[in-house]
Rosetta silent file (secondary structure, phi, psi, omega in degrees, C-alpha in Angstrom):
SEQUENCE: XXXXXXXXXXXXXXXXXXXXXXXXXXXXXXXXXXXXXXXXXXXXXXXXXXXXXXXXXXXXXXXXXXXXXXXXXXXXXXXXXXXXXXXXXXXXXXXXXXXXXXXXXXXXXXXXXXXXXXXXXXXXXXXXXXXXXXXXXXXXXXXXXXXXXXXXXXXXXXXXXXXXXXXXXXXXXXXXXXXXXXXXXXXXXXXXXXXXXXXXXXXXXXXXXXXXXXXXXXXXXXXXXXXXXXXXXXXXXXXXXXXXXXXXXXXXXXXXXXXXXXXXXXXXXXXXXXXXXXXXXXXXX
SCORE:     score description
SCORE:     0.000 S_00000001
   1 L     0.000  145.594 -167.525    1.332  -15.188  -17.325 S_00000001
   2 E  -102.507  106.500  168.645    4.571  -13.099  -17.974 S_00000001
   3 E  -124.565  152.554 -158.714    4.335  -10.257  -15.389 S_00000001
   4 E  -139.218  100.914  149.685    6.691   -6.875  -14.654 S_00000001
   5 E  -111.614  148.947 -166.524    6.408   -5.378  -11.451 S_00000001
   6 L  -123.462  151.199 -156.417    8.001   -2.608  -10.470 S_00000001
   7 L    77.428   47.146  175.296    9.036   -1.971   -6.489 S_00000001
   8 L   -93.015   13.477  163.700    9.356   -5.975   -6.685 S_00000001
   9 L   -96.075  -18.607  175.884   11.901   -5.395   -4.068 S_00000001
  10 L   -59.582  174.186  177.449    9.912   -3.336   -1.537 S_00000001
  11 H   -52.691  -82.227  158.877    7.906   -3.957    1.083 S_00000001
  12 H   -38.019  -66.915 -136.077    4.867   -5.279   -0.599 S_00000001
  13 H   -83.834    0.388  153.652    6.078   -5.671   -3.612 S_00000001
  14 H   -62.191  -23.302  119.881    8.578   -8.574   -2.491 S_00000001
  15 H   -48.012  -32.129  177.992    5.783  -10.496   -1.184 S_00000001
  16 H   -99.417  -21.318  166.059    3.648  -10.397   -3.685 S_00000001
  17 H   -44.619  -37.474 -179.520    6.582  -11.176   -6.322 S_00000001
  18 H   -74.617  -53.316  143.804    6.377  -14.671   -3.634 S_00000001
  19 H     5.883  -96.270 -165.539    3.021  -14.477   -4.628 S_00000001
  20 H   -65.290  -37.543  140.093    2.934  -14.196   -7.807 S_00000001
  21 H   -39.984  -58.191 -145.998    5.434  -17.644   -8.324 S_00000001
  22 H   -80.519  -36.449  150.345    3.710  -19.598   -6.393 S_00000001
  23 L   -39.308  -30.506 -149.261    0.751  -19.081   -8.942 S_00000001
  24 L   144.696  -76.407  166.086    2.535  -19.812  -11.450 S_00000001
  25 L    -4.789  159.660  153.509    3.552  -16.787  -12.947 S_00000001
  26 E   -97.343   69.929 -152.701    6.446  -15.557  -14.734 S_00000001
  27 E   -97.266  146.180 -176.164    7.655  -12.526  -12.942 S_00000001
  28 E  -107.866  103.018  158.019   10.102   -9.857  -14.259 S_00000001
  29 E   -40.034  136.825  172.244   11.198   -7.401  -11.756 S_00000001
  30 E  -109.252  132.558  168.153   12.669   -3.600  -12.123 S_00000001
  31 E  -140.562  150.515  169.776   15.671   -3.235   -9.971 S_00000001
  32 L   -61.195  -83.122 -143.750   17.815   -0.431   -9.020 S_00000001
  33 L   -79.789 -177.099  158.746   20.274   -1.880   -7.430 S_00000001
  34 L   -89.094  -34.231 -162.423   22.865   -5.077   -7.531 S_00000001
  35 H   -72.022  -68.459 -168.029   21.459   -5.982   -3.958 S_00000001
  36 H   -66.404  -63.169  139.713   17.673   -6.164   -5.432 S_00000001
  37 H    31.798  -94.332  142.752   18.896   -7.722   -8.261 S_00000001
  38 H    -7.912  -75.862  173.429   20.226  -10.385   -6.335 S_00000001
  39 H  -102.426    1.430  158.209   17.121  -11.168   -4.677 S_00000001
  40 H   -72.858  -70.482  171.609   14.611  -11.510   -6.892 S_00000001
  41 H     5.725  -64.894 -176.578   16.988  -13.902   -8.565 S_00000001
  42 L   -84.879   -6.491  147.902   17.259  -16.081   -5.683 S_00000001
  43 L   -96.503    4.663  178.738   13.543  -16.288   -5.764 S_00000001
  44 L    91.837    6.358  159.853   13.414  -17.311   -9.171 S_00000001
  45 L  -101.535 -165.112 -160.281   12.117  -14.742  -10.850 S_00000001
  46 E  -113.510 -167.258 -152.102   13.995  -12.716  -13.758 S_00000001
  47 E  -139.896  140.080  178.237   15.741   -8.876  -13.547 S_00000001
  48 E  -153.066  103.849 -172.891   15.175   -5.806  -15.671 S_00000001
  49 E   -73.762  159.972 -171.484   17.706   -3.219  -14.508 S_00000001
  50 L   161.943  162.489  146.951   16.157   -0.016  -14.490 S_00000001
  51 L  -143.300 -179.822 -153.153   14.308    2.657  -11.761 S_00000001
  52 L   -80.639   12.676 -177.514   11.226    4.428  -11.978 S_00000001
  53 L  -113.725  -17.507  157.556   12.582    7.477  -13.841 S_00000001
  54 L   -72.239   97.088 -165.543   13.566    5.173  -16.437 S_00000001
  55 H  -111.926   24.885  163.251   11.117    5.374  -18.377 S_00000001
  56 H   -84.823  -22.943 -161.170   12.595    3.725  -21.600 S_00000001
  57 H   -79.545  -45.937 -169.190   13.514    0.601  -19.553 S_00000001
  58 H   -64.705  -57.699  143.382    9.528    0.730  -17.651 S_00000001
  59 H     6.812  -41.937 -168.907    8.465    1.056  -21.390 S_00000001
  60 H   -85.866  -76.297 -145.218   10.103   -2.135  -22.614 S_00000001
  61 H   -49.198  -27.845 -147.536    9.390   -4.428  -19.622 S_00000001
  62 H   -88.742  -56.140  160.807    5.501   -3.200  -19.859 S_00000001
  63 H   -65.106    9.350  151.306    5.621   -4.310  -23.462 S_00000001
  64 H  -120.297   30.984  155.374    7.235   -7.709  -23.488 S_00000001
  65 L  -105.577  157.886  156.621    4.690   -8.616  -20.211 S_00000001
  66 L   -85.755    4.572  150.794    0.960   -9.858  -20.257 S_00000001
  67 E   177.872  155.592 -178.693    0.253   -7.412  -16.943 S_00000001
  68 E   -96.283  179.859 -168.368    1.830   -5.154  -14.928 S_00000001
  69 E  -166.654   61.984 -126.691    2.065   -4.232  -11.804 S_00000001
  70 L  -164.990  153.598  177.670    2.784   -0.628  -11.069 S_00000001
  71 L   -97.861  156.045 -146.133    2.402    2.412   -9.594 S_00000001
  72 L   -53.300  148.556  159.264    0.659    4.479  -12.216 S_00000001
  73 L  -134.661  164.146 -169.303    2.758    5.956  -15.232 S_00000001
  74 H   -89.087  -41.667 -148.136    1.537    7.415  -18.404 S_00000001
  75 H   -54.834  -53.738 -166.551    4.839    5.303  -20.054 S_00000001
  76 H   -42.924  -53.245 -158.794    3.056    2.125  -18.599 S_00000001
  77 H   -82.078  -12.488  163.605   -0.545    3.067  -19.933 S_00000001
  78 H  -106.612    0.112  172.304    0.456    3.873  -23.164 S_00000001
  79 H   -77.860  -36.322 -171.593    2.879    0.741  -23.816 S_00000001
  80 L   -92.992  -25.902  177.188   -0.273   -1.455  -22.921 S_00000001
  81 L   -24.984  119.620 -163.072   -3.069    0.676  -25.028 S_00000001
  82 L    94.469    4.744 -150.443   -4.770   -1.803  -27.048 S_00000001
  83 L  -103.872  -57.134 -164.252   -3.706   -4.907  -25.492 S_00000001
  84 L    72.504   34.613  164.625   -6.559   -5.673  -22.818 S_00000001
  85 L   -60.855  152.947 -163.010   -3.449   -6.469  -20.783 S_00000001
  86 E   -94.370  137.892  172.866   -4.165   -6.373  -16.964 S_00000001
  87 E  -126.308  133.459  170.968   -2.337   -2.867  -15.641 S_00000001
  88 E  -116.858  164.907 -155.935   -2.698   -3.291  -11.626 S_00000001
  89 L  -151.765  155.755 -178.353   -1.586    0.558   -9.968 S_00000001
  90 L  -117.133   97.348  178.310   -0.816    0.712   -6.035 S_00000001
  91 E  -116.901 -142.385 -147.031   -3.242    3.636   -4.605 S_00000001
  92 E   175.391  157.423  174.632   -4.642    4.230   -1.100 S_00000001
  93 L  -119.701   39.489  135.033   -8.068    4.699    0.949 S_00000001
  94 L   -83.197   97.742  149.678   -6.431    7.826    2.514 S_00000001
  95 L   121.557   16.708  161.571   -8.259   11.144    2.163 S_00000001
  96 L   -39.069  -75.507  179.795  -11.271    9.221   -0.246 S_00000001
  97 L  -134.441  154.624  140.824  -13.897   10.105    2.029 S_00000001
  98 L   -79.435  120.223  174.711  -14.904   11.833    5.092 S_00000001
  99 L    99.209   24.905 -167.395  -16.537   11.103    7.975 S_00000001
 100 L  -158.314  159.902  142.267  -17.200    7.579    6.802 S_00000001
 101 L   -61.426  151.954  157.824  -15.108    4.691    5.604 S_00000001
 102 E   -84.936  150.232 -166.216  -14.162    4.816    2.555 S_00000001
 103 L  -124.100  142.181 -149.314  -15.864    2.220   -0.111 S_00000001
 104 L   -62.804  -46.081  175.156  -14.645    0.408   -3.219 S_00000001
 105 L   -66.809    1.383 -179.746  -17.530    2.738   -5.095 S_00000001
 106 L   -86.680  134.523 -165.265  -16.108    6.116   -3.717 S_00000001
 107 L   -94.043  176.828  167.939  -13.862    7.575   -6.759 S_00000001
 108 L   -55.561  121.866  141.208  -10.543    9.518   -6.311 S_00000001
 109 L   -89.847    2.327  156.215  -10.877   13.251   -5.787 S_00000001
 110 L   -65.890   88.219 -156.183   -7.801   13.218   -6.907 S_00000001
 111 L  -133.495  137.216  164.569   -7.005   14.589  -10.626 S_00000001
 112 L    77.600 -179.910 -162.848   -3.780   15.819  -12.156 S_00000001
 113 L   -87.552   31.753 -172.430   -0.073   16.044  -11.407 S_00000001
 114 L  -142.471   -4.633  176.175   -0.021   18.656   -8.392 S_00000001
 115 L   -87.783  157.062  156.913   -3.036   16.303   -6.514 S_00000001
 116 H   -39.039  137.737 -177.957   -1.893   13.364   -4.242 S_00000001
 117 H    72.703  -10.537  174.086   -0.520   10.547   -5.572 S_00000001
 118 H    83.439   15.499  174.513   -0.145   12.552   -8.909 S_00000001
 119 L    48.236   51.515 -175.331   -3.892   11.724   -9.644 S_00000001
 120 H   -64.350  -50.769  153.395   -2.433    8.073  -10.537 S_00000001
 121 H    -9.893  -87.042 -173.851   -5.655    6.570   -9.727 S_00000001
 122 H   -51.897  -41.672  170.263   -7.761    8.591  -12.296 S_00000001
 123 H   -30.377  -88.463 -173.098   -4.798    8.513  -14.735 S_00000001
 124 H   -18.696  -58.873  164.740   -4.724    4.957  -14.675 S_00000001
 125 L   -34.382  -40.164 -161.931   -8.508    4.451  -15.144 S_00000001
 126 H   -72.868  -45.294  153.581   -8.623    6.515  -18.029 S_00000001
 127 H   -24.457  -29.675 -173.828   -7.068    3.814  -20.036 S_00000001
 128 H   -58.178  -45.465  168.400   -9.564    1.305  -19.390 S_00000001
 129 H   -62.600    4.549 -176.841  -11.160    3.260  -22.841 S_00000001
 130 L  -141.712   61.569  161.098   -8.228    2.932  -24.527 S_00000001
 131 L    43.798   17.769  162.911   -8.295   -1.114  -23.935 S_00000001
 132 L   -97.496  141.777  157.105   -6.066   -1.844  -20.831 S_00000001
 133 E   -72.182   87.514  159.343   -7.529   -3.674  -18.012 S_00000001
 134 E   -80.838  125.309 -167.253   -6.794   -1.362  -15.376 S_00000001
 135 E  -133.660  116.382 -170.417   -7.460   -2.226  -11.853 S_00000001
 136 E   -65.628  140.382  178.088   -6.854    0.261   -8.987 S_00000001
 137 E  -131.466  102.742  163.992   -5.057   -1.426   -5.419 S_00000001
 138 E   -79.400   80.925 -164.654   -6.169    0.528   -2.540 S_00000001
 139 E   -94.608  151.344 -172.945   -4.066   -0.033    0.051 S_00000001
 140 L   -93.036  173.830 -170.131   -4.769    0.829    3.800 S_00000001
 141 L   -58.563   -4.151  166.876   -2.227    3.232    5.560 S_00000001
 142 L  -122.223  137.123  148.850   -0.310    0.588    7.602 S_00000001
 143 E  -106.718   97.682  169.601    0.354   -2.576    5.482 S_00000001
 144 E   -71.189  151.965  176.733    2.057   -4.022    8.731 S_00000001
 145 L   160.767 -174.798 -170.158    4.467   -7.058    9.816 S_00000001
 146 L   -78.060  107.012 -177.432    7.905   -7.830   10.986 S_00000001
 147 L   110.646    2.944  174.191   10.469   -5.652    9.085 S_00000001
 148 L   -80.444  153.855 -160.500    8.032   -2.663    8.184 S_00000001
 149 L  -130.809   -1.447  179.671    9.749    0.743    7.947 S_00000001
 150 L  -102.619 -121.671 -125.204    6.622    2.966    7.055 S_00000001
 151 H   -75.299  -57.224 -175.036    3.965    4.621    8.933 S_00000001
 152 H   -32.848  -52.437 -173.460    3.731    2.085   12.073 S_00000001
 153 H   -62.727  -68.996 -177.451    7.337    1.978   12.313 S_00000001
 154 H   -11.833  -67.872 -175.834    7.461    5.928   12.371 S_00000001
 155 H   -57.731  -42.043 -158.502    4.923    6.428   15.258 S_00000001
 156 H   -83.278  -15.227 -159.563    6.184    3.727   16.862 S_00000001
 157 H   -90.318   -3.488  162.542   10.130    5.130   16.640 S_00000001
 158 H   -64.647  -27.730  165.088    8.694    9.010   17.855 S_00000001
 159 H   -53.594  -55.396 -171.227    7.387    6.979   20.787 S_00000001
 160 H   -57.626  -67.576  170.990   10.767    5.820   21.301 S_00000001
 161 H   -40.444  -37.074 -163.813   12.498    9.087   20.951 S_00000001
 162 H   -98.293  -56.184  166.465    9.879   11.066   22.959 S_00000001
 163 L   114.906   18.626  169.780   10.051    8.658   25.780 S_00000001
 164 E  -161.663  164.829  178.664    5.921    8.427   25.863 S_00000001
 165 E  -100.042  104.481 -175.637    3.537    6.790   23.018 S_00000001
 166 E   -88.603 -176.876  165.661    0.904    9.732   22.063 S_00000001
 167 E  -170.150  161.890 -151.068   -1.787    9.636   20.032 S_00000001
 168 E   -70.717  110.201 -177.874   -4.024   12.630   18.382 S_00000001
 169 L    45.210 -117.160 -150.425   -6.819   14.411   21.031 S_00000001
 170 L   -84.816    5.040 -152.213   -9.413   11.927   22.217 S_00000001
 171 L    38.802   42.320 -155.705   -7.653    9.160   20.061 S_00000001
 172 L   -92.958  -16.455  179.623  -11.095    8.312   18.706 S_00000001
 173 L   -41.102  153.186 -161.699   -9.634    8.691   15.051 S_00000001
 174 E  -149.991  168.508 -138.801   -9.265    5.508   13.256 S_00000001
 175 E  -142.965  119.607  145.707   -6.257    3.995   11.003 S_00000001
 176 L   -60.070  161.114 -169.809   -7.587    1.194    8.392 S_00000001
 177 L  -158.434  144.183  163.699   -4.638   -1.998    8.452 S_00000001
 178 E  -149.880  164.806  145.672   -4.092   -4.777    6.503 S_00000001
 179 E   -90.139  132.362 -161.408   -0.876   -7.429    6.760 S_00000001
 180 H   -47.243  -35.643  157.370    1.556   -7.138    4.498 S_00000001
 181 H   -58.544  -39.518 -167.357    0.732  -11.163    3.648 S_00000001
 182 H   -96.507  -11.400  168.854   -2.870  -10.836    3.140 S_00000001
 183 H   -82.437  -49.462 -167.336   -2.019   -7.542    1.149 S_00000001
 184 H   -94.641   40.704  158.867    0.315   -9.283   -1.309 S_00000001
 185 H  -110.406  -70.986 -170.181   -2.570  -12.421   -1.431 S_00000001
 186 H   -82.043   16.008  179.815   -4.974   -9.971   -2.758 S_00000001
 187 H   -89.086   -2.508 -157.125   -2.962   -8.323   -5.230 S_00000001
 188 H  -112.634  -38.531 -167.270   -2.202  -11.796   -6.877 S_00000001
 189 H   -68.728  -43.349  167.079   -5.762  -12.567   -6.669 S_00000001
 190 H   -40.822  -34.562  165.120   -6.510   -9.118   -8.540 S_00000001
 191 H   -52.398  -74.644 -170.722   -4.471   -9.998  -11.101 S_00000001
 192 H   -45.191  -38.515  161.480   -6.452  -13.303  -11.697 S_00000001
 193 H  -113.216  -17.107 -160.282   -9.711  -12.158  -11.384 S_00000001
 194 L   -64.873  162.403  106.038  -10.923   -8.424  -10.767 S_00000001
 195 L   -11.398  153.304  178.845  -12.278   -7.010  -13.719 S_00000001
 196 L   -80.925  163.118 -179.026  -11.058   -4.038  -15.625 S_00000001
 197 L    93.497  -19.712 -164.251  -12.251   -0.600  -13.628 S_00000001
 198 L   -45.129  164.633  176.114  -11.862   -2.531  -10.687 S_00000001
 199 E  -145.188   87.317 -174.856  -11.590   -0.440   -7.369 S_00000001
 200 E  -104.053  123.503 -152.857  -10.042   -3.151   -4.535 S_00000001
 201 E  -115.806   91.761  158.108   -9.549   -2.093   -0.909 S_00000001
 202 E   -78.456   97.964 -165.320   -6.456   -4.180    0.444 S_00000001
 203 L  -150.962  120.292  162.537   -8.020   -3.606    4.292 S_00000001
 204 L   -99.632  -67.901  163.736   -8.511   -6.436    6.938 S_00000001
 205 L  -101.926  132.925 -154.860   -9.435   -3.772    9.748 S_00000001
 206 L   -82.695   13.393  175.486  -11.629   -1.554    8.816 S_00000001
 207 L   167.053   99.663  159.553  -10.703    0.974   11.192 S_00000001
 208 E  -118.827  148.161  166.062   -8.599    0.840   14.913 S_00000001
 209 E   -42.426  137.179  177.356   -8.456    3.657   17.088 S_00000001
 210 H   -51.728  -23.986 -155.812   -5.178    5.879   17.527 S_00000001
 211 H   -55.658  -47.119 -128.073   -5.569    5.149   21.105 S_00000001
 212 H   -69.910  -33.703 -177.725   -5.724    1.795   20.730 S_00000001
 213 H   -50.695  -56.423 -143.744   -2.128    1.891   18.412 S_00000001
 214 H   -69.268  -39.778 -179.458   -0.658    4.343   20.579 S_00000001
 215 H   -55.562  -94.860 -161.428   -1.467    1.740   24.230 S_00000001
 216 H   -13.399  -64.688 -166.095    0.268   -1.171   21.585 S_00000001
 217 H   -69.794  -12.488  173.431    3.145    0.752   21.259 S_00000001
 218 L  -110.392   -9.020  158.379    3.553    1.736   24.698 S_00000001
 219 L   -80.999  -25.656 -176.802    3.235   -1.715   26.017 S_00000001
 220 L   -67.027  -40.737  161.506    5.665   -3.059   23.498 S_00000001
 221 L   -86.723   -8.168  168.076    8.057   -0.411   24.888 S_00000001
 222 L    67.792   72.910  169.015    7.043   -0.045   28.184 S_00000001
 223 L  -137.347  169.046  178.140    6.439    3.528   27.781 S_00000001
 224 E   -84.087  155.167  160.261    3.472    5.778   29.381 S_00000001
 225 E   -98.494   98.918 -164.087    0.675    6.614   27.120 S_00000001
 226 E  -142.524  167.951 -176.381   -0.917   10.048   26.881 S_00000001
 227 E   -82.956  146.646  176.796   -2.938   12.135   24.484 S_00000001
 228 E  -110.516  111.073  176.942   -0.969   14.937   22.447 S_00000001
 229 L   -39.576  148.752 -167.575   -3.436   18.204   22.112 S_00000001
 230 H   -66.349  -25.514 -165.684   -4.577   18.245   18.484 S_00000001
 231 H   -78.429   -0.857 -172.119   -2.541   21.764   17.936 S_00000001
 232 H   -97.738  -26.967  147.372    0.449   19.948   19.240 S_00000001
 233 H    29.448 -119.424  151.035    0.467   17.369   16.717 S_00000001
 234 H   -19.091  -91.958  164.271    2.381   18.300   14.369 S_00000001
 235 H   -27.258  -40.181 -151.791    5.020   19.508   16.413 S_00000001
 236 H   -99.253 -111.203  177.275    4.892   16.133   18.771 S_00000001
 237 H   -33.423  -27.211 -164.207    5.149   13.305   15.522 S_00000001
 238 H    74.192 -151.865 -140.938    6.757   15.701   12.797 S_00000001
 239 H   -97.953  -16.048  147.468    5.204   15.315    9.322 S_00000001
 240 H   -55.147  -14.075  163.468    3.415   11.603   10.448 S_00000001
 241 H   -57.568  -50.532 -171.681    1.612   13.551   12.786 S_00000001
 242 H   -75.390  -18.131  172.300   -0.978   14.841    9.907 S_00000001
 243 H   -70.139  -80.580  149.158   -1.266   11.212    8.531 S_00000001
 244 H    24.451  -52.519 -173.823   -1.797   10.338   12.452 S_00000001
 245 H   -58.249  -55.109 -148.406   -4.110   13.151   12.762 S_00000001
 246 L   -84.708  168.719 -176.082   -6.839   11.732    9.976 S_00000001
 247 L  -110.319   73.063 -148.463   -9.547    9.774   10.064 S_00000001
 248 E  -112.983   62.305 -158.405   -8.322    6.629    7.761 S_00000001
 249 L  -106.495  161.936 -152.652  -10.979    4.157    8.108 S_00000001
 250 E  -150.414 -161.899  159.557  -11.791    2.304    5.162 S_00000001
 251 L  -140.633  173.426  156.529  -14.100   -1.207    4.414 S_00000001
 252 L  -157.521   53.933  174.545  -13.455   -3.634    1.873 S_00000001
 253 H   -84.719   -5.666  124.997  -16.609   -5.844    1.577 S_00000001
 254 H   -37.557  -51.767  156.291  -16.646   -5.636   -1.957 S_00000001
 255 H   -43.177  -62.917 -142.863  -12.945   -6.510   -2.589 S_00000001
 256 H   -86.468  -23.852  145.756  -13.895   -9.599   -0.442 S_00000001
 257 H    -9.810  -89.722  168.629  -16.633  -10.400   -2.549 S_00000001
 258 H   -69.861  -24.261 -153.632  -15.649  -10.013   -5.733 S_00000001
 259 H  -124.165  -32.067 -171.014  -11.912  -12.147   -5.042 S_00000001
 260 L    83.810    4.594 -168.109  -13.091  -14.674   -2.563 S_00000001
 261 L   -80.946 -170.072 -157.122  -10.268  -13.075   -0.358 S_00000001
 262 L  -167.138  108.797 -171.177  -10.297  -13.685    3.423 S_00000001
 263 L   -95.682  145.108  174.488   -7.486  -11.928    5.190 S_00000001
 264 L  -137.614   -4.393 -176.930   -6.202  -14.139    7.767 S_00000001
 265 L   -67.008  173.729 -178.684   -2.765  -12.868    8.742 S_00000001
 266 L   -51.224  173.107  178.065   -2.195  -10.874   12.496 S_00000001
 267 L   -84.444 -169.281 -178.921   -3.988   -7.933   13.164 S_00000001
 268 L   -89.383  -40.090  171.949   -2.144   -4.805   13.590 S_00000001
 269 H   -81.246  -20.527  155.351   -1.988   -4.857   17.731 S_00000001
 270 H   -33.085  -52.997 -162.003   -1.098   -8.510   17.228 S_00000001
 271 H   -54.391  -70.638 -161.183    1.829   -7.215   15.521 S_00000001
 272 H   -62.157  -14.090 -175.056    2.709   -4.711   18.098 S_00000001
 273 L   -63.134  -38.511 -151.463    1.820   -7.375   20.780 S_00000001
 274 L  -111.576  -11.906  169.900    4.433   -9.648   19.376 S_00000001
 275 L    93.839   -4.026  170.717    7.347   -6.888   19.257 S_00000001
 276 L   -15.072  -49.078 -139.069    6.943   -6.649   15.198 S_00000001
 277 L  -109.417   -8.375 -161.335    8.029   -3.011   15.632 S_00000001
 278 L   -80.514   12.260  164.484   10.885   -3.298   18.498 S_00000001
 279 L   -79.969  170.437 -159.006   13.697   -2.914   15.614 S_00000001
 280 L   -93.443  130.394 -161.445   15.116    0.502   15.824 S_00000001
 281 L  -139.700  128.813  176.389   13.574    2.631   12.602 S_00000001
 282 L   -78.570  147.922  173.598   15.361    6.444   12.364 S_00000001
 283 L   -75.855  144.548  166.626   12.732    9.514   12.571 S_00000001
 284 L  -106.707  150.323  132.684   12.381   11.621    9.465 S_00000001
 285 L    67.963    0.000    0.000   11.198   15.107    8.816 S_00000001
């Protein structure tokens, strides 16, 4: 199949681009850069310069592929209208549900362009009536591994900085995980099989404790470990503090179900076990 993903240089999406070969595939890439460029090349797939505001270029590629691979755009969903072309979208199991995991049957409460995520999610869906196979990828809030630069690293480089590992009140809060291999696995299998409408929860654990992150991160650094009062937060983490904060637990025994997947890569305190995180990542915000 002739496929265009865009972020095929990213974290995920460079792994599942490895993916996505090793099926078989035909993959086209959007790259910014000369650098990106570059390496999808040298994995053998092909280059469509371009970035995500280009949306004459996203436009094209979506219309000379047989599915997509994207985080949602209307350009995307109306290049494939009619097709019954596979559109796969990159969402999240953050802020779904409360007080529960979240479950492949819980919908977005997200709608329109001032909600999270730009209410990509719903967007996306709404297509499925206008003949795209759309299939939602619900990823949990760390996709972790050796070379990750988002949430994990973050916590882990305020740890650094602060010169103790915190973690939110009682640390009873709980952080869904997947590995960035076993993430980029099921996205290849969603292309091949999920159904349009699909709702797939890339999640291996359904839920560890802040605590339990915050001890990982202070043994990997040999730092003390102590709770940060919840009004202190904020203040303590910066703006990863309210992600931090939440309650991001998620399941995905449906996903595994429906795909046959099986995650088998480390866990997330594997990771941190193993020093994944002991490159140096700058604090933001």
């Amino acid at each position: 199949m002739r496929v265009f993903v865009t972020g095929a240089s990213g974290w995920i999406g460079s792994a599942t681009v490895d993916e996505l070969l090793a099926a078989g595939h035909e993959v086209t890439g959007l790259a910014r850069s000369d650098a990106s460029a570059a390496a999808l090349q040298a994995k053998g797939a092909r280059v469509r310069r371009g970035d995500l505001d280009d949306l004459a270029s996203i436009r094209a590629g979506a219309e000379a592929a047989e599915a997509v691979i994207h985080l949602a755009n209307k350009a995307i969903g109306d290049a494939l209208a009619g097709t019954s072309r596979p559109f796969l979208l990159a969402s999240g199991v953050a802020g779904l549900t409360q007080g529960r995991p979240a479950r492949e049957d819980d919908p977005s409460p997200f709608h329109g362009p001032d909600s999270p995520r730009g209410g990509s999610e719903n967007l996306a869906l709404e297509f499925v009536d206008r003949d795209v196979h759309t299939v939602s990828l619900r990823f949990a809030p760390t996709v972790h591994g050796a070379g990750d630069h988002g949430f994990i690293a973050m916590i882990a480089a305020v740890a650094r900085e602060k010169g103790v590992s915190g973690y939110p009140g009682d640390g009873t809060n709980r952080w869904a995980a997947v590995h960035r291999s076993d993430a980029a696995r099921l996205v290849a299998l969603g292309l091949a099989k999920a159904p349009a409408d699909a709702r797939l929860h890339a999640v291996a654990e359904d839920g560890i404790p802040t605590r339990a992150i915050a001890e990982a991160i202070g043994r990997a650094f040999g730092l003390p470990v102590t709770s940060i009062a919840p009004g202190d937060v904020q203040g303590h983490f910066g703006w990863i503090g309210t992600f931090f904060g939440m309650d991001l637990a998620a399941t995905s025994t449906a996903t595994r179900e429906l795909l046959g997947w099986a995650p088998a890569g480390p866990t997330l305190i594997e990771d941190l076990d193993a020093g994944a995180y002991l490159a140096r990542t700058p604090v933001s915000g």
